[in-house]
Coordinates of C-alpha atoms in Angstrom, one line a residue:
Chain A
M1 CA -14.5 13.4 5.8
T2 CA -12.0 12.6 3.0
Q3 CA -8.7 11.0 3.6
P4 CA -5.8 13.1 2.1
R5 CA -4.6 11.7 -1.3
P6 CA -2.8 8.6 -0.8
S7 CA -0.5 9.1 -3.8
T8 CA -0.4 12.0 -6.2
P9 CA 0.0 11.2 -9.7
G10 CA 3.7 12.2 -10.0
S11 CA 5.6 12.7 -13.1
P12 CA 7.8 10.0 -14.4
A13 CA 11.5 10.8 -15.0
P14 CA 11.8 12.1 -18.5
G15 CA 12.9 9.6 -20.9
S16 CA 11.4 6.7 -18.8
P17 CA 8.1 5.0 -20.2
A18 CA 5.2 6.8 -18.8
P19 CA 2.6 4.7 -16.9
G20 CA 0.4 3.1 -19.4
S21 CA 2.6 3.7 -22.3
P22 CA 3.8 0.4 -23.8
A23 CA 7.2 -0.6 -22.9
P24 CA 8.7 -3.0 -25.4
G25 CA 7.5 -6.6 -24.4
S26 CA 5.1 -5.1 -21.7
P27 CA 2.2 -7.5 -21.3
A28 CA -0.2 -4.8 -20.6
P29 CA -3.4 -5.2 -22.6
A30 CA -3.5 -1.5 -23.5
A31 CA 0.0 -1.7 -24.8
R32 CA -0.8 -4.7 -27.1
R33 CA -4.0 -3.0 -28.3
R34 CA -2.2 0.1 -29.3
R35 CA 0.8 -1.7 -31.0
L36 CA -1.8 -3.5 -33.1
R37 CA -3.3 -0.2 -34.2
A38 CA -0.3 1.9 -34.9
P39 CA 2.7 -0.3 -35.2
T40 CA 5.7 1.9 -34.1
G41 CA 9.2 1.2 -33.7
R42 CA 11.6 2.4 -31.2
W43 CA 13.0 4.9 -33.7
R44 CA 9.6 6.6 -33.9
A45 CA 9.5 7.1 -30.2
V46 CA 13.1 8.5 -30.3
L47 CA 12.2 10.7 -33.2
A48 CA 9.1 12.1 -31.3
Y49 CA 11.3 12.7 -28.1
A50 CA 13.8 14.5 -30.3
V51 CA 11.2 16.5 -32.3
G52 CA 9.9 17.6 -28.8
L53 CA 13.2 18.6 -27.4
A54 CA 14.4 20.3 -30.7
G55 CA 11.0 22.2 -31.1
G56 CA 11.3 23.5 -27.6
V57 CA 15.0 24.8 -28.1
V58 CA 14.0 26.3 -31.5
V59 CA 10.9 27.9 -30.1
W60 CA 12.8 29.3 -27.0
Q61 CA 15.8 30.7 -29.3
V62 CA 13.5 32.3 -31.9
L63 CA 11.0 33.9 -29.4
G64 CA 14.1 35.1 -27.3
S65 CA 15.9 36.6 -30.1
H66 CA 12.8 38.5 -31.4
S67 CA 11.7 40.0 -28.1
S68 CA 13.1 42.7 -25.9
S69 CA 15.6 41.5 -23.4
E70 CA 13.3 42.5 -20.5
V71 CA 10.5 40.2 -21.6
F72 CA 12.3 37.0 -22.8
V73 CA 15.8 36.2 -23.9
S74 CA 16.9 33.2 -26.1
L75 CA 18.2 30.1 -24.9
S76 CA 21.7 30.8 -25.7
A77 CA 21.6 34.1 -23.7
T78 CA 20.0 32.3 -20.7
L79 CA 22.9 29.6 -20.8
S80 CA 25.6 32.4 -21.0
R81 CA 23.9 34.1 -18.1
L82 CA 24.0 31.0 -16.3
G83 CA 27.7 30.4 -17.0
Q84 CA 28.4 33.8 -15.7
L85 CA 26.3 33.0 -12.4
I86 CA 28.4 29.7 -12.1
S87 CA 31.7 31.4 -12.8
D88 CA 31.2 34.2 -10.2
G89 CA 30.1 31.7 -7.7
S90 CA 26.7 33.2 -6.9
L91 CA 24.9 30.2 -8.1
Q92 CA 26.8 27.8 -6.0
S93 CA 26.4 29.8 -2.9
A94 CA 22.7 30.1 -3.6
L95 CA 22.3 26.5 -4.0
T96 CA 24.1 25.9 -0.7
A97 CA 22.0 28.3 1.2
S98 CA 18.7 26.9 -0.5
F99 CA 19.6 23.3 0.1
S100 CA 20.8 23.6 3.7
V101 CA 17.3 25.0 4.5
Y102 CA 15.7 22.4 2.4
A103 CA 17.6 19.3 3.6
V104 CA 17.0 20.3 7.3
G105 CA 13.4 20.9 6.8
V106 CA 12.6 17.8 4.8
A107 CA 14.7 15.6 7.2
L108 CA 12.7 17.1 10.1
A109 CA 9.3 16.5 8.3
I110 CA 10.3 12.9 7.4
V111 CA 11.4 12.1 11.1
T112 CA 8.4 13.9 12.9
G113 CA 6.0 12.7 10.1
A114 CA 6.9 9.0 10.4
A115 CA 6.7 9.3 14.3
G116 CA 3.3 11.1 14.2
G117 CA 2.0 8.8 11.6
L118 CA 2.7 5.7 13.8
L119 CA 1.4 7.6 16.9
F120 CA -1.8 8.5 15.1
A121 CA -2.3 4.7 13.9
R122 CA -1.7 3.3 17.4
R123 CA -3.9 5.8 19.3
A124 CA -7.5 5.8 18.0
L125 CA -8.5 8.5 20.4
L126 CA -5.8 10.7 19.1
R127 CA -6.9 10.1 15.4
L128 CA -10.7 10.5 16.3
A129 CA -9.9 13.9 18.1
L130 CA -7.4 15.7 15.9
E131 CA -7.9 14.2 12.3
P132 CA -10.3 16.9 11.0
Y133 CA -8.0 19.8 12.3
L134 CA -5.0 18.2 10.6
I135 CA -7.0 17.6 7.2
A136 CA -8.0 21.3 7.5
L137 CA -4.5 22.4 8.0
Y138 CA -3.3 20.2 5.2
A139 CA -5.8 22.1 2.9
A140 CA -4.6 25.4 4.0
P141 CA -2.0 27.1 1.7
M142 CA 0.9 27.2 3.9
V143 CA 2.2 30.3 2.4
A144 CA -0.5 32.3 4.1
L145 CA 1.1 31.4 7.4
I146 CA 4.6 32.8 6.4
P147 CA 3.7 36.4 7.5
F148 CA 2.9 35.1 11.0
L149 CA 6.0 33.3 11.2
L150 CA 8.0 36.2 10.2
A151 CA 6.4 38.3 13.0
L152 CA 6.8 35.5 15.5
M153 CA 10.4 34.4 14.6
G154 CA 11.9 37.1 12.5
F155 CA 14.6 36.5 9.9
G156 CA 16.9 33.8 10.1
F157 CA 17.7 30.1 9.2
W158 CA 15.0 28.4 11.5
P159 CA 11.8 30.1 10.3
K160 CA 12.6 29.1 6.7
V161 CA 13.3 25.5 8.0
I162 CA 9.9 25.6 9.5
V163 CA 8.2 26.7 6.4
V164 CA 9.7 23.8 4.6
W165 CA 8.7 21.5 7.4
L166 CA 5.1 22.9 7.2
F167 CA 5.0 22.0 3.6
A168 CA 6.5 18.6 3.9
Y169 CA 5.2 17.2 7.2
F170 CA 1.7 16.3 6.3
P171 CA 2.1 13.8 3.3
V172 CA 4.6 12.0 5.5
Q173 CA 2.3 11.7 8.5
F174 CA -0.7 10.7 6.4
N175 CA 0.9 8.2 4.4
T176 CA 2.8 6.6 7.3
Q177 CA -0.7 6.5 9.2
R178 CA -2.4 4.8 6.3
G179 CA 0.3 2.1 6.1
A180 CA 0.5 1.4 9.9
Q181 CA -3.3 1.3 10.1
S182 CA -3.6 -1.2 7.2
I183 CA -1.2 -3.9 8.7
A184 CA -2.8 -7.1 7.8
P185 CA -4.1 -8.8 11.0
E186 CA -2.9 -12.1 9.9
L187 CA 0.6 -10.9 10.1
I188 CA 0.3 -9.9 13.6
D189 CA -1.7 -12.9 14.4
V190 CA 1.2 -15.2 13.2
A191 CA 3.6 -13.3 15.0
R192 CA 1.7 -13.6 18.2
S193 CA 1.1 -17.4 17.8
F194 CA 4.9 -17.7 17.7
R195 CA 4.9 -15.6 20.9
T196 CA 6.9 -12.8 19.3
R197 CA 7.7 -9.9 21.8
E198 CA 6.0 -6.5 21.1
R199 CA 9.4 -5.1 20.3
D200 CA 9.9 -7.6 17.6
I201 CA 6.4 -7.2 16.2
W202 CA 7.4 -3.5 15.6
L203 CA 10.8 -4.2 14.3
H204 CA 10.1 -7.1 12.0
V205 CA 6.3 -6.7 11.1
A206 CA 5.0 -3.2 11.7
I207 CA 7.9 -1.1 10.5
P208 CA 8.8 -3.2 7.5
Y209 CA 5.0 -3.2 6.4
T210 CA 4.8 0.6 6.9
L211 CA 8.0 1.6 5.2
P212 CA 6.6 1.5 1.5
Y213 CA 3.8 3.8 2.5
L214 CA 6.3 6.2 4.3
M215 CA 8.3 6.4 1.2
T216 CA 5.4 7.5 -0.8
G217 CA 5.1 10.3 1.6
V218 CA 8.7 10.9 1.4
R219 CA 8.4 11.2 -2.4
Q220 CA 5.6 13.8 -1.9
A221 CA 7.4 15.7 0.9
L222 CA 10.4 16.0 -1.4
A223 CA 8.2 17.9 -4.0
R224 CA 6.3 19.9 -1.6
G225 CA 9.4 21.0 0.5
L226 CA 10.8 22.4 -2.7
V227 CA 7.7 24.9 -3.0
G228 CA 8.1 25.6 0.7
M229 CA 11.9 26.5 0.2
I230 CA 11.1 28.9 -2.6
A231 CA 8.3 30.5 -0.8
A232 CA 10.3 30.9 2.4
E233 CA 13.2 32.5 0.4
F234 CA 10.8 35.1 -1.1
F235 CA 9.1 36.2 1.9
L236 CA 11.5 35.4 4.8
S237 CA 15.2 36.4 4.8
A238 CA 16.0 36.4 1.1
T239 CA 18.8 34.0 0.5
G240 CA 19.5 31.3 -2.1
L241 CA 17.7 30.6 -5.3
G242 CA 14.6 32.5 -4.2
S243 CA 16.4 35.7 -3.5
L244 CA 18.4 35.5 -6.8
L245 CA 14.9 35.3 -8.6
I246 CA 13.5 38.4 -6.5
I247 CA 16.5 40.4 -7.2
A248 CA 16.7 39.7 -10.6
S249 CA 13.1 40.6 -11.2
E250 CA 13.6 43.8 -9.5
R251 CA 16.3 44.5 -12.0
F252 CA 14.3 43.3 -15.0
D253 CA 17.1 40.8 -15.5
T254 CA 15.0 38.3 -17.4
A255 CA 18.1 36.3 -18.7
E256 CA 19.0 35.6 -14.9
M257 CA 15.4 34.7 -13.9
L258 CA 15.3 32.3 -16.7
A259 CA 18.7 30.8 -15.9
V260 CA 17.7 30.3 -12.2
T261 CA 14.3 29.0 -13.2
L262 CA 16.2 26.4 -15.4
V263 CA 18.4 25.4 -12.5
I264 CA 15.3 25.0 -10.2
T265 CA 13.5 22.9 -12.9
L266 CA 16.6 20.5 -13.2
V267 CA 16.8 20.3 -9.3
G268 CA 13.1 19.5 -9.2
V269 CA 13.3 16.9 -12.0
A270 CA 16.3 15.2 -10.2
L271 CA 14.5 15.2 -6.7
M272 CA 11.4 13.8 -8.3
A273 CA 13.5 11.0 -10.0
I274 CA 15.3 10.3 -6.6
G275 CA 11.9 10.2 -4.8
R276 CA 10.5 7.9 -7.5
L277 CA 13.6 5.6 -7.1
I278 CA 13.2 5.4 -3.3
E279 CA 9.7 4.7 -3.5
A280 CA 10.1 1.9 -6.2
R281 CA 13.0 0.5 -4.2
F282 CA 10.6 0.0 -1.1
A283 CA 7.4 -0.8 -3.1
R284 CA 8.7 -4.4 -3.2
W285 CA 8.1 -4.8 0.4
R286 CA 4.4 -3.9 -0.2
V287 CA 2.2 -6.8 0.8
Q288 CA -0.1 -7.8 -1.9
Q289 CA -3.7 -7.9 -0.9
Chain B
M1 CA 2.4 4.4 -11.3
S2 CA 5.1 2.7 -9.6
L3 CA 2.9 0.7 -7.3
P4 CA 2.0 -2.4 -9.2
A5 CA -0.1 -3.5 -6.3
Q6 CA -2.7 -0.7 -7.0
P7 CA -4.8 -0.8 -10.2
P8 CA -3.9 2.4 -12.2
A9 CA -7.4 3.7 -12.0
A10 CA -7.3 3.8 -8.2
A11 CA -3.7 5.4 -8.2
A12 CA -4.4 8.2 -10.8
A13 CA -8.0 9.2 -9.7
G14 CA -7.1 9.0 -6.0
T15 CA -9.8 11.3 -5.0
A16 CA -12.7 9.5 -7.0
A17 CA -11.7 6.3 -5.6
R18 CA -11.2 7.7 -2.2
G19 CA -14.7 9.0 -2.2
L20 CA -16.3 5.8 -3.2
R21 CA -14.2 3.9 -0.7
A22 CA -15.2 6.2 2.0
A23 CA -19.0 5.9 0.9
R24 CA -18.7 2.2 1.2
A25 CA -16.8 2.3 4.3
R26 CA -19.4 4.3 6.0
Q27 CA -22.2 1.9 5.6
P28 CA -21.1 -0.8 8.1
R29 CA -19.9 1.7 10.5
A30 CA -23.2 3.5 10.7
D31 CA -25.3 0.5 11.8
G32 CA -22.9 -2.3 13.0
E33 CA -20.2 -3.3 15.3
P34 CA -21.3 -1.9 18.7
Q35 CA -17.9 -2.8 20.5
H36 CA -15.9 -0.5 18.3
A37 CA -18.4 2.1 16.9
H38 CA -18.7 5.4 18.5
S39 CA -22.0 7.3 17.9
R40 CA -21.8 10.4 16.0
G41 CA -22.5 12.3 19.0
Q42 CA -19.6 10.9 20.9
I43 CA -17.2 11.6 18.1
M44 CA -18.4 15.2 17.8
A45 CA -18.0 15.7 21.5
V46 CA -14.3 14.3 21.3
R47 CA -13.6 16.5 18.3
V48 CA -15.0 19.7 19.9
I49 CA -13.3 19.0 23.2
A50 CA -10.0 18.4 21.2
G51 CA -10.7 21.8 19.5
M52 CA -11.2 23.6 22.7
V53 CA -8.0 22.2 24.2
I54 CA -6.1 23.4 21.1
L55 CA -7.6 26.8 21.5
A56 CA -6.8 26.9 25.2
I57 CA -3.2 25.9 24.6
W58 CA -2.9 28.6 22.0
Q59 CA -4.6 31.1 24.2
F60 CA -2.7 30.5 27.4
G61 CA 0.7 29.9 25.5
A62 CA 0.4 33.2 23.7
M63 CA -0.5 35.1 26.8
A64 CA 2.3 33.5 28.7
F65 CA 5.2 33.6 26.3
A66 CA 4.3 35.7 23.2
P67 CA 4.2 39.6 22.7
A68 CA 0.9 41.2 22.7
Y69 CA 0.7 41.5 19.0
I70 CA 0.6 37.9 18.5
P71 CA -2.9 36.6 17.7
R72 CA -4.8 34.8 20.3
P73 CA -8.4 33.0 20.1
S74 CA -10.2 35.2 22.5
R75 CA -9.3 38.3 20.4
T76 CA -9.7 36.6 17.2
I77 CA -13.4 35.6 18.0
T78 CA -14.3 39.3 18.8
Q79 CA -12.7 40.4 15.5
I80 CA -14.8 38.1 13.2
P81 CA -17.8 40.4 12.7
G82 CA -15.7 43.4 12.0
V83 CA -13.5 41.6 9.5
L84 CA -16.4 40.0 7.7
S85 CA -18.0 43.3 7.3
D86 CA -14.8 45.2 6.3
Q87 CA -15.2 46.5 2.9
Q88 CA -11.5 45.9 2.2
F89 CA -11.7 42.3 3.2
L90 CA -14.8 41.7 1.2
S91 CA -13.5 43.2 -1.9
G92 CA -10.1 41.3 -1.4
T93 CA -11.8 38.0 -0.8
A94 CA -14.1 38.3 -3.8
S95 CA -11.3 39.3 -5.9
T96 CA -9.0 36.4 -4.9
L97 CA -11.8 33.7 -5.0
L98 CA -13.3 35.0 -8.4
A99 CA -9.5 34.9 -9.9
I100 CA -9.2 31.2 -8.6
L101 CA -12.5 30.2 -9.9
E102 CA -11.7 31.8 -13.3
G103 CA -8.2 30.4 -13.4
L104 CA -9.6 26.8 -12.6
L105 CA -12.1 27.1 -15.3
I106 CA -9.5 28.1 -17.9
A107 CA -7.2 25.3 -16.6
V108 CA -9.9 22.8 -16.9
V109 CA -10.5 23.7 -20.5
I110 CA -6.8 24.0 -21.3
G111 CA -5.9 20.9 -19.3
T112 CA -8.5 18.8 -20.8
V113 CA -7.7 19.6 -24.3
I114 CA -3.9 19.1 -23.7
G115 CA -4.5 16.0 -21.6
L116 CA -6.7 14.4 -24.1
I117 CA -4.4 14.9 -27.1
M118 CA -1.5 13.7 -25.1
G119 CA -3.5 10.6 -23.9
R120 CA -4.8 9.8 -27.3
L121 CA -1.8 10.6 -29.6
R122 CA 1.4 9.0 -28.6
D123 CA 3.8 10.9 -30.7
V124 CA 2.4 14.3 -29.2
D125 CA 2.6 12.7 -25.8
R126 CA 6.3 11.8 -26.4
A127 CA 7.0 15.2 -27.8
L128 CA 5.4 17.2 -25.0
R129 CA 6.1 14.8 -22.0
L130 CA 9.6 16.4 -21.2
Y131 CA 8.0 19.9 -20.7
V132 CA 4.8 18.6 -18.7
N133 CA 6.9 16.5 -16.3
S134 CA 9.5 19.2 -16.0
F135 CA 6.9 21.8 -15.0
Y136 CA 5.1 19.4 -12.8
A137 CA 8.3 18.7 -11.0
M138 CA 9.3 22.3 -10.3
P139 CA 7.9 24.7 -7.8
I140 CA 5.8 26.9 -10.0
V141 CA 5.8 29.6 -7.5
A142 CA 9.4 30.4 -8.7
L143 CA 7.7 31.7 -11.8
V144 CA 5.9 34.6 -10.0
P145 CA 8.7 37.0 -10.3
L146 CA 8.9 36.3 -14.1
L147 CA 5.2 36.7 -14.5
T148 CA 5.2 40.0 -12.6
V149 CA 7.8 41.3 -15.3
W150 CA 5.6 40.0 -18.0
F151 CA 2.1 41.2 -16.7
G152 CA 3.2 43.8 -14.4
Y153 CA 1.9 44.0 -10.8
T154 CA -1.5 43.4 -12.0
P155 CA -4.1 40.7 -11.4
N156 CA -3.3 39.1 -14.7
A157 CA 0.0 38.0 -13.1
R158 CA -2.1 36.2 -10.4
L159 CA -4.5 34.7 -13.1
A160 CA -1.6 33.5 -15.0
I161 CA 0.0 31.7 -12.0
I162 CA -3.2 30.3 -11.0
V163 CA -3.8 28.8 -14.6
I164 CA -0.3 27.4 -14.7
E165 CA -0.5 25.7 -11.3
A166 CA -3.9 24.3 -12.0
T167 CA -3.4 23.1 -15.6
L168 CA -0.5 20.7 -14.9
P169 CA -2.2 18.2 -12.7
I170 CA -5.2 18.2 -15.0
V171 CA -3.2 17.6 -18.0
F172 CA -1.4 14.9 -16.1
N173 CA -4.6 13.1 -14.9
V174 CA -6.6 13.6 -18.1
A175 CA -3.7 12.0 -20.1
E176 CA -3.7 9.1 -17.7
G177 CA -7.5 8.7 -18.0
A178 CA -7.4 8.9 -21.7
R179 CA -4.7 6.3 -21.9
S180 CA -6.3 3.7 -19.7
I181 CA -9.6 3.4 -21.5
S182 CA -10.7 -0.1 -21.9
G183 CA -10.1 -1.6 -25.3
S184 CA -13.5 -3.0 -25.7
Y185 CA -15.0 0.5 -25.7
E186 CA -12.8 1.5 -28.6
D187 CA -13.6 -1.8 -30.4
V188 CA -17.3 -1.1 -30.1
A189 CA -17.0 2.4 -31.4
R190 CA -14.8 1.2 -34.3
T191 CA -17.4 -1.3 -35.1
Y192 CA -20.0 1.1 -35.4
R193 CA -17.7 3.2 -37.5
A194 CA -17.7 6.1 -35.3
P195 CA -15.8 9.1 -36.6
W196 CA -12.8 10.0 -34.6
W197 CA -14.5 13.1 -33.0
R198 CA -17.3 10.8 -31.8
V199 CA -14.7 8.6 -30.1
W200 CA -13.0 11.5 -28.5
T201 CA -16.0 13.3 -27.2
G202 CA -18.2 10.2 -26.6
V203 CA -15.7 7.7 -25.1
A204 CA -12.5 9.4 -24.1
L205 CA -13.9 12.5 -22.5
P206 CA -16.4 10.7 -20.2
A207 CA -13.9 8.1 -19.4
S208 CA -11.2 10.8 -18.4
L209 CA -13.8 12.8 -16.3
P210 CA -13.1 11.2 -13.0
Y211 CA -9.4 11.6 -13.5
L212 CA -10.0 15.2 -14.3
L213 CA -11.9 15.8 -11.1
G214 CA -8.9 14.0 -9.4
G215 CA -6.5 16.5 -11.0
L216 CA -8.9 19.4 -10.2
D217 CA -8.7 18.3 -6.5
L218 CA -4.8 18.8 -6.7
A219 CA -5.4 21.9 -8.7
I220 CA -7.3 23.7 -5.9
G221 CA -4.4 23.5 -3.5
R222 CA -1.9 24.5 -6.0
A223 CA -4.1 27.5 -7.2
L224 CA -4.5 28.8 -3.7
I225 CA -0.7 28.7 -3.1
G226 CA 0.1 30.4 -6.4
A227 CA -2.7 33.1 -5.9
V228 CA -1.3 33.9 -2.3
V229 CA 2.3 34.0 -3.5
A230 CA 1.3 36.4 -6.3
E231 CA -0.6 38.7 -4.0
F232 CA 2.3 38.8 -1.5
I233 CA 4.9 39.6 -4.3
A234 CA 2.8 41.9 -6.4
G235 CA 0.9 43.6 -3.6
L236 CA -2.4 42.9 -5.3
N237 CA -5.8 43.6 -3.7
G238 CA -6.8 40.1 -2.3
I239 CA -7.2 37.9 0.6
G240 CA -3.6 37.0 0.7
Y241 CA -2.5 40.7 0.7
Y242 CA -5.1 41.4 3.3
I243 CA -3.4 38.8 5.4
L244 CA 0.1 40.1 4.9
F245 CA -1.0 43.9 5.4
N246 CA -2.8 43.0 8.6
V247 CA 0.3 41.0 10.0
R248 CA 2.4 43.7 9.2
S249 CA 0.3 46.5 10.8
F250 CA -0.1 44.4 13.9
H251 CA -3.7 43.3 13.3
Q252 CA -2.8 39.7 13.4
D253 CA -6.0 38.7 14.9
D254 CA -7.8 39.9 11.7
A255 CA -5.4 38.2 9.6
V256 CA -6.3 34.9 11.5
V257 CA -9.9 35.3 10.6
A258 CA -8.8 35.9 6.8
V259 CA -6.8 32.6 7.0
C260 CA -9.6 30.7 8.3
V261 CA -11.8 32.0 5.3
L262 CA -9.1 30.8 3.1
I263 CA -9.0 27.5 4.5
A264 CA -12.7 27.1 4.6
F265 CA -12.8 28.0 0.7
A266 CA -10.4 25.3 0.1
L267 CA -12.3 22.7 2.1
V268 CA -15.7 23.6 0.5
L269 CA -14.2 23.4 -3.0
R270 CA -12.6 20.0 -2.5
A271 CA -15.8 18.8 -0.8
L272 CA -17.8 19.9 -3.8
I273 CA -15.6 18.0 -6.2
N274 CA -15.8 14.8 -3.8
L275 CA -19.6 15.2 -4.1
A276 CA -19.5 15.7 -7.9
V277 CA -17.5 12.4 -8.3
R278 CA -19.8 10.3 -5.9
R279 CA -23.1 11.8 -7.4
G280 CA -22.4 12.7 -10.9
L281 CA -20.1 10.0 -12.1
P282 CA -21.9 6.6 -11.6
W283 CA -20.0 5.0 -14.4
Y284 CA -16.7 5.3 -12.6
R285 CA -17.6 2.4 -10.5
A286 CA -17.4 0.2 -13.5
A287 CA -14.1 1.7 -14.8

């Protein structure tokens, strides 16, 4: 039985050096090698980024202005539609509706996932008995469960929160569990030989040791929760960004769809950057083995 | 990766490493440590009992608290033969699964090509990274309404979403793999004056394969989500729509059977990939 992926290869925030790309002064052998072969200055990197960005803008603009407005619209038309959405307030209210669902769902997933992970790490019987079922559930496309939730709970705020929770729970649990199970025995031994109480072992050894792993789960939960949020808004009561997209597609309002998609992308990139920041902050606590 | 403690290879090709680690970890458990080890039979017994308990809780919980149309195991089991021989179910399932396999195949080709180019050519990598990262960070299902406008309510919209969902993790992982090739391999290739295309196909591609399979493992889950969302929105004949239709028409037990088939498909595909890594990529150990 395979363990769930410990850490997905996420995207680094745009602009920051990607894993493996040579940062200036980086001691990585790959970096040194590459600099020998193709000596590149900082200006060349900046140029490449700029060409990429400009190329995208130009392609979007040209494609958009040469196709019919139901199919694709130019960047400028998209941005002006975005301006309309902001000025009539519909974007702000959609963001509020979406992210109240998202925040509650992800927060619940982090709390319950951390608790579940610790519980599973401490109770071998529970792990033995339930792990295959959890892994099967983790592999299930959660969207397929949305119709059942709709039938059971109807429309409203909480069914959507449950969808976000379903998407975000498992990475938190599995990562926490992996961390708590891998606590180095010598750490516990040292604590015990100083007659540390059980409560203090938890507070000063187990939880600090597990936190970096939990934060990896949090980063993954932030990304998966976003998928859950959009799916919930498509298929449960239509609110927020999801409903803006659905309504726009029914009106063939491609400009609005592109504008909302742009906002969702920016939000996704920002959330990934936040998740990465949290993870990196706690990674210092990781015990080197 | 942001975890300096982990070697990048292990972080990026998590599945591959995990498969090997699991294989190695299994060795001592099978024959040693009698005080901790449980026999396979004991473990199976515990799991079966746990499964029965879950089903019992579901059964009695549904009987006590839920309306009659809510699915329960006793009725779901009796529905299995009916669903599995239902023509609508069979054609829908075949259509979805074929679309997923087709989409994964397309995504492997596109993703490997883009990933190799990004991993080998740093200027292209920099120019494209913004777009790959942004699409990887966003929920791709948000594109489904747009794709239904472009492709109509047709299976092509579903195929498009599957390809997009599946391509991104493959691009990401293959690029990571092509970046992290050991320098000595390239030195050897250059010493023998290997032309660039031999380096790409003979060194970069095999070195990226484990990463490709790691990306494919992620891609399967994403492709399934994309396919189901597309079927829900576009009402396409498929296993996702079969679930939706039967839940709406109060045949939820049939829908539960379909969900189980969907889960089984995901598990089988991922298990096949794990097997491929363990059996087919012996050089990954050295990487």
